[in-house]
CSV table of N, CA and C in Angstrom, one decimal:
chain,number,residue,atom,x,y,z
A,1,MET,N,-10.8,-21.3,9.7
A,1,MET,CA,-10.1,-21.5,8.5
A,1,MET,C,-8.6,-21.0,8.7
A,2,ASN,N,-7.7,-21.7,8.3
A,2,ASN,CA,-6.3,-21.3,8.3
A,2,ASN,C,-5.8,-20.9,7.0
A,3,PHE,N,-5.0,-19.8,7.0
A,3,PHE,CA,-4.5,-19.2,5.8
A,3,PHE,C,-2.9,-19.3,5.9
A,4,LYS,N,-2.3,-19.9,4.9
A,4,LYS,CA,-0.9,-20.1,4.9
A,4,LYS,C,-0.2,-18.7,4.9
A,5,HIS,N,-0.8,-17.8,4.1
A,5,HIS,CA,-0.2,-16.4,4.0
A,5,HIS,C,-0.1,-15.7,5.4
A,6,LEU,N,-1.2,-15.9,6.2
A,6,LEU,CA,-1.2,-15.3,7.5
A,6,LEU,C,-0.1,-15.9,8.4
A,7,THR,N,0.1,-17.2,8.3
A,7,THR,CA,1.1,-17.9,9.1
A,7,THR,C,2.5,-17.3,8.6
A,8,ASP,N,2.7,-17.3,7.3
A,8,ASP,CA,4.0,-16.8,6.8
A,8,ASP,C,4.2,-15.3,7.2
A,9,ALA,N,3.2,-14.5,7.2
A,9,ALA,CA,3.3,-13.1,7.5
A,9,ALA,C,3.3,-12.9,9.0
A,10,LYS,N,3.1,-13.9,9.8
A,10,LYS,CA,3.0,-13.9,11.3
A,10,LYS,C,2.0,-12.8,11.7
A,11,GLN,N,0.8,-12.8,11.1
A,11,GLN,CA,-0.2,-11.9,11.5
A,11,GLN,C,-1.5,-12.6,11.7
A,12,SER,N,-2.3,-11.9,12.6
A,12,SER,CA,-3.7,-12.4,12.8
A,12,SER,C,-4.5,-12.0,11.6
A,13,TYR,N,-5.7,-12.6,11.5
A,13,TYR,CA,-6.6,-12.1,10.4
A,13,TYR,C,-6.9,-10.7,10.5
A,14,ALA,N,-7.2,-10.2,11.7
A,14,ALA,CA,-7.6,-8.8,11.9
A,14,ALA,C,-6.4,-7.9,11.6
A,15,THR,N,-5.2,-8.2,12.0
A,15,THR,CA,-4.1,-7.3,11.7
A,15,THR,C,-3.8,-7.3,10.2
A,16,HIS,N,-3.9,-8.4,9.6
A,16,HIS,CA,-3.7,-8.5,8.1
A,16,HIS,C,-4.7,-7.7,7.4
A,17,PHE,N,-6.0,-7.8,7.8
A,17,PHE,CA,-7.1,-7.1,7.2
A,17,PHE,C,-6.9,-5.6,7.4
A,18,TYR,N,-6.5,-5.1,8.6
A,18,TYR,CA,-6.3,-3.7,8.8
A,18,TYR,C,-5.1,-3.2,7.9
A,19,ASP,N,-4.0,-3.9,7.9
A,19,ASP,CA,-2.9,-3.5,7.0
A,19,ASP,C,-3.3,-3.5,5.5
A,20,SER,N,-4.0,-4.5,5.1
A,20,SER,CA,-4.3,-4.6,3.7
A,20,SER,C,-5.3,-3.5,3.3
A,21,ILE,N,-6.3,-3.2,4.1
A,21,ILE,CA,-7.2,-2.1,3.8
A,21,ILE,C,-6.4,-0.7,3.8
A,22,GLY,N,-5.5,-0.6,4.7
A,22,GLY,CA,-4.7,0.7,4.7
A,22,GLY,C,-3.9,0.8,3.4
A,23,TYR,N,-3.3,-0.3,2.9
A,23,TYR,CA,-2.6,-0.3,1.6
A,23,TYR,C,-3.5,0.1,0.5
A,24,SER,N,-4.7,-0.5,0.6
A,24,SER,CA,-5.7,-0.2,-0.5
A,24,SER,C,-6.1,1.3,-0.5
A,25,PHE,N,-6.2,1.9,0.6
A,25,PHE,CA,-6.5,3.4,0.6
A,25,PHE,C,-5.3,4.2,0.1
A,26,LYS,N,-4.1,3.8,0.4
A,26,LYS,CA,-3.0,4.5,-0.1
A,26,LYS,C,-2.9,4.3,-1.6
A,27,ALA,N,-3.2,3.2,-2.1
A,27,ALA,CA,-3.2,3.0,-3.6
A,27,ALA,C,-4.4,3.8,-4.2
A,28,LEU,N,-5.5,3.9,-3.6
A,28,LEU,CA,-6.6,4.7,-4.1
A,28,LEU,C,-6.3,6.1,-4.1
A,29,LYS,N,-5.5,6.6,-3.1
A,29,LYS,CA,-5.1,8.0,-3.1
A,29,LYS,C,-4.2,8.2,-4.3
A,30,ALA,N,-3.3,7.3,-4.7
A,30,ALA,CA,-2.5,7.5,-5.9
A,30,ALA,C,-3.4,7.5,-7.1
A,31,VAL,N,-4.4,6.6,-7.2
A,31,VAL,CA,-5.3,6.6,-8.3
A,31,VAL,C,-6.0,8.0,-8.5
A,32,TRP,N,-6.4,8.5,-7.4
A,32,TRP,CA,-7.0,9.9,-7.4
A,32,TRP,C,-6.1,10.9,-8.1
A,33,PHE,N,-4.8,10.9,-7.6
A,33,PHE,CA,-3.8,11.9,-8.1
A,33,PHE,C,-3.6,11.6,-9.6
A,34,PHE,N,-3.4,10.4,-10.0
A,34,PHE,CA,-3.2,10.1,-11.4
A,34,PHE,C,-4.4,10.5,-12.3
A,35,THR,N,-5.6,10.3,-11.8
A,35,THR,CA,-6.8,10.7,-12.5
A,35,THR,C,-6.9,12.2,-12.7
A,36,VAL,N,-6.7,12.9,-11.6
A,36,VAL,CA,-6.7,14.4,-11.7
A,36,VAL,C,-5.6,14.8,-12.7
A,37,HIS,N,-4.4,14.2,-12.6
A,37,HIS,CA,-3.3,14.6,-13.5
A,37,HIS,C,-3.7,14.3,-15.0
A,38,ALA,N,-4.4,13.2,-15.2
A,38,ALA,CA,-4.8,12.9,-16.6
A,38,ALA,C,-5.6,14.0,-17.2
A,39,PHE,N,-6.5,14.6,-16.4
A,39,PHE,CA,-7.4,15.6,-17.0
A,39,PHE,C,-6.8,17.0,-16.9
A,40,LEU,N,-5.9,17.2,-15.9
A,40,LEU,CA,-5.3,18.5,-15.6
A,40,LEU,C,-3.8,18.3,-15.5
A,41,PRO,N,-3.1,18.2,-16.5
A,41,PRO,CA,-1.6,17.9,-16.5
A,41,PRO,C,-0.8,18.7,-15.6
A,42,ASP,N,-1.2,20.0,-15.4
A,42,ASP,CA,-0.4,20.9,-14.5
A,42,ASP,C,-0.6,20.6,-13.0
A,43,PHE,N,-1.5,19.7,-12.7
A,43,PHE,CA,-1.8,19.4,-11.3
A,43,PHE,C,-1.3,18.0,-10.9
A,44,CYS,N,-1.0,17.9,-9.7
A,44,CYS,CA,-0.6,16.6,-9.2
A,44,CYS,C,0.5,15.9,-10.0
A,45,GLU,N,1.5,16.6,-10.4
A,45,GLU,CA,2.5,16.1,-11.3
A,45,GLU,C,3.3,14.9,-10.7
A,46,TYR,N,3.5,15.0,-9.4
A,46,TYR,CA,4.4,14.0,-8.7
A,46,TYR,C,3.7,13.3,-7.6
A,47,ASN,N,2.5,13.7,-7.3
A,47,ASN,CA,1.8,13.2,-6.1
A,47,ASN,C,1.5,11.7,-6.2
A,48,GLY,N,1.0,11.2,-7.4
A,48,GLY,CA,0.7,9.8,-7.5
A,48,GLY,C,1.9,8.9,-7.4
A,49,SER,N,3.0,9.3,-8.1
A,49,SER,CA,4.2,8.5,-8.0
A,49,SER,C,4.8,8.5,-6.6
A,50,GLY,N,4.6,9.7,-5.9
A,50,GLY,CA,5.0,9.8,-4.5
A,50,GLY,C,4.3,8.8,-3.6
A,51,CYS,N,3.0,8.7,-3.8
A,51,CYS,CA,2.2,7.7,-3.1
A,51,CYS,C,2.6,6.3,-3.3
A,52,ILE,N,2.9,6.0,-4.6
A,52,ILE,CA,3.3,4.6,-4.9
A,52,ILE,C,4.7,4.3,-4.3
A,53,LYS,N,5.6,5.3,-4.4
A,53,LYS,CA,6.9,5.1,-3.8
A,53,LYS,C,6.8,4.9,-2.3
A,54,ASN,N,5.9,5.7,-1.6
A,54,ASN,CA,5.7,5.5,-0.2
A,54,ASN,C,5.2,4.2,0.2
A,55,LEU,N,4.2,3.7,-0.6
A,55,LEU,CA,3.6,2.4,-0.4
A,55,LEU,C,4.7,1.3,-0.6
A,56,ASN,N,5.4,1.4,-1.6
A,56,ASN,CA,6.5,0.5,-1.9
A,56,ASN,C,7.5,0.4,-0.7
A,57,ASP,N,7.9,1.6,-0.2
A,57,ASP,CA,8.8,1.7,0.9
A,57,ASP,C,8.3,1.0,2.1
A,58,ILE,N,7.0,1.2,2.4
A,58,ILE,CA,6.3,0.5,3.5
A,58,ILE,C,6.4,-1.0,3.4
A,59,LEU,N,6.0,-1.5,2.2
A,59,LEU,CA,5.9,-2.9,2.0
A,59,LEU,C,7.3,-3.5,1.9
A,60,GLN,N,8.3,-2.9,1.4
A,60,GLN,CA,9.6,-3.4,1.4
A,60,GLN,C,10.2,-3.5,2.8
A,61,GLU,N,9.9,-2.5,3.6
A,61,GLU,CA,10.4,-2.6,5.0
A,61,GLU,C,9.7,-3.8,5.7
A,62,LYS,N,8.4,-3.9,5.5
A,62,LYS,CA,7.7,-5.0,6.1
A,62,LYS,C,8.2,-6.4,5.7
A,63,ILE,N,8.5,-6.5,4.4
A,63,ILE,CA,9.1,-7.8,3.9
A,63,ILE,C,10.4,-8.0,4.5
A,64,THR,N,11.2,-7.0,4.6
A,64,THR,CA,12.6,-7.2,5.2
A,64,THR,C,12.4,-7.7,6.7
A,65,LYS,N,11.5,-7.1,7.4
A,65,LYS,CA,11.3,-7.5,8.8
A,65,LYS,C,10.8,-8.9,8.9
A,66,MET,N,9.9,-9.3,8.0
A,66,MET,CA,9.4,-10.7,8.0
A,66,MET,C,10.5,-11.7,7.7
A,67,LYS,N,11.4,-11.3,6.8
A,67,LYS,CA,12.5,-12.3,6.5
A,67,LYS,C,13.5,-12.4,7.6
A,68,ASN,N,13.6,-11.3,8.4
A,68,ASN,CA,14.6,-11.3,9.5
A,68,ASN,C,14.1,-11.9,10.8
A,69,GLN,N,12.9,-12.3,10.8
A,69,GLN,CA,12.3,-12.9,12.0
A,69,GLN,C,12.6,-14.4,12.1
């Protein structure tokens, strides 16, 4: 089966899967921090947003590289 997105991203299925799972775990880490912060406001004040910023930075860099290829 051919996926247009994989062609556009210039990735194999395995590479795309590995990357996507990694992003999922980074997002889940942010969810954990936000959940802890919801119950205990003095904890994890900036950790969740830091995870989201880091994930955004990674994805923006990847998008920029894709567009320049």
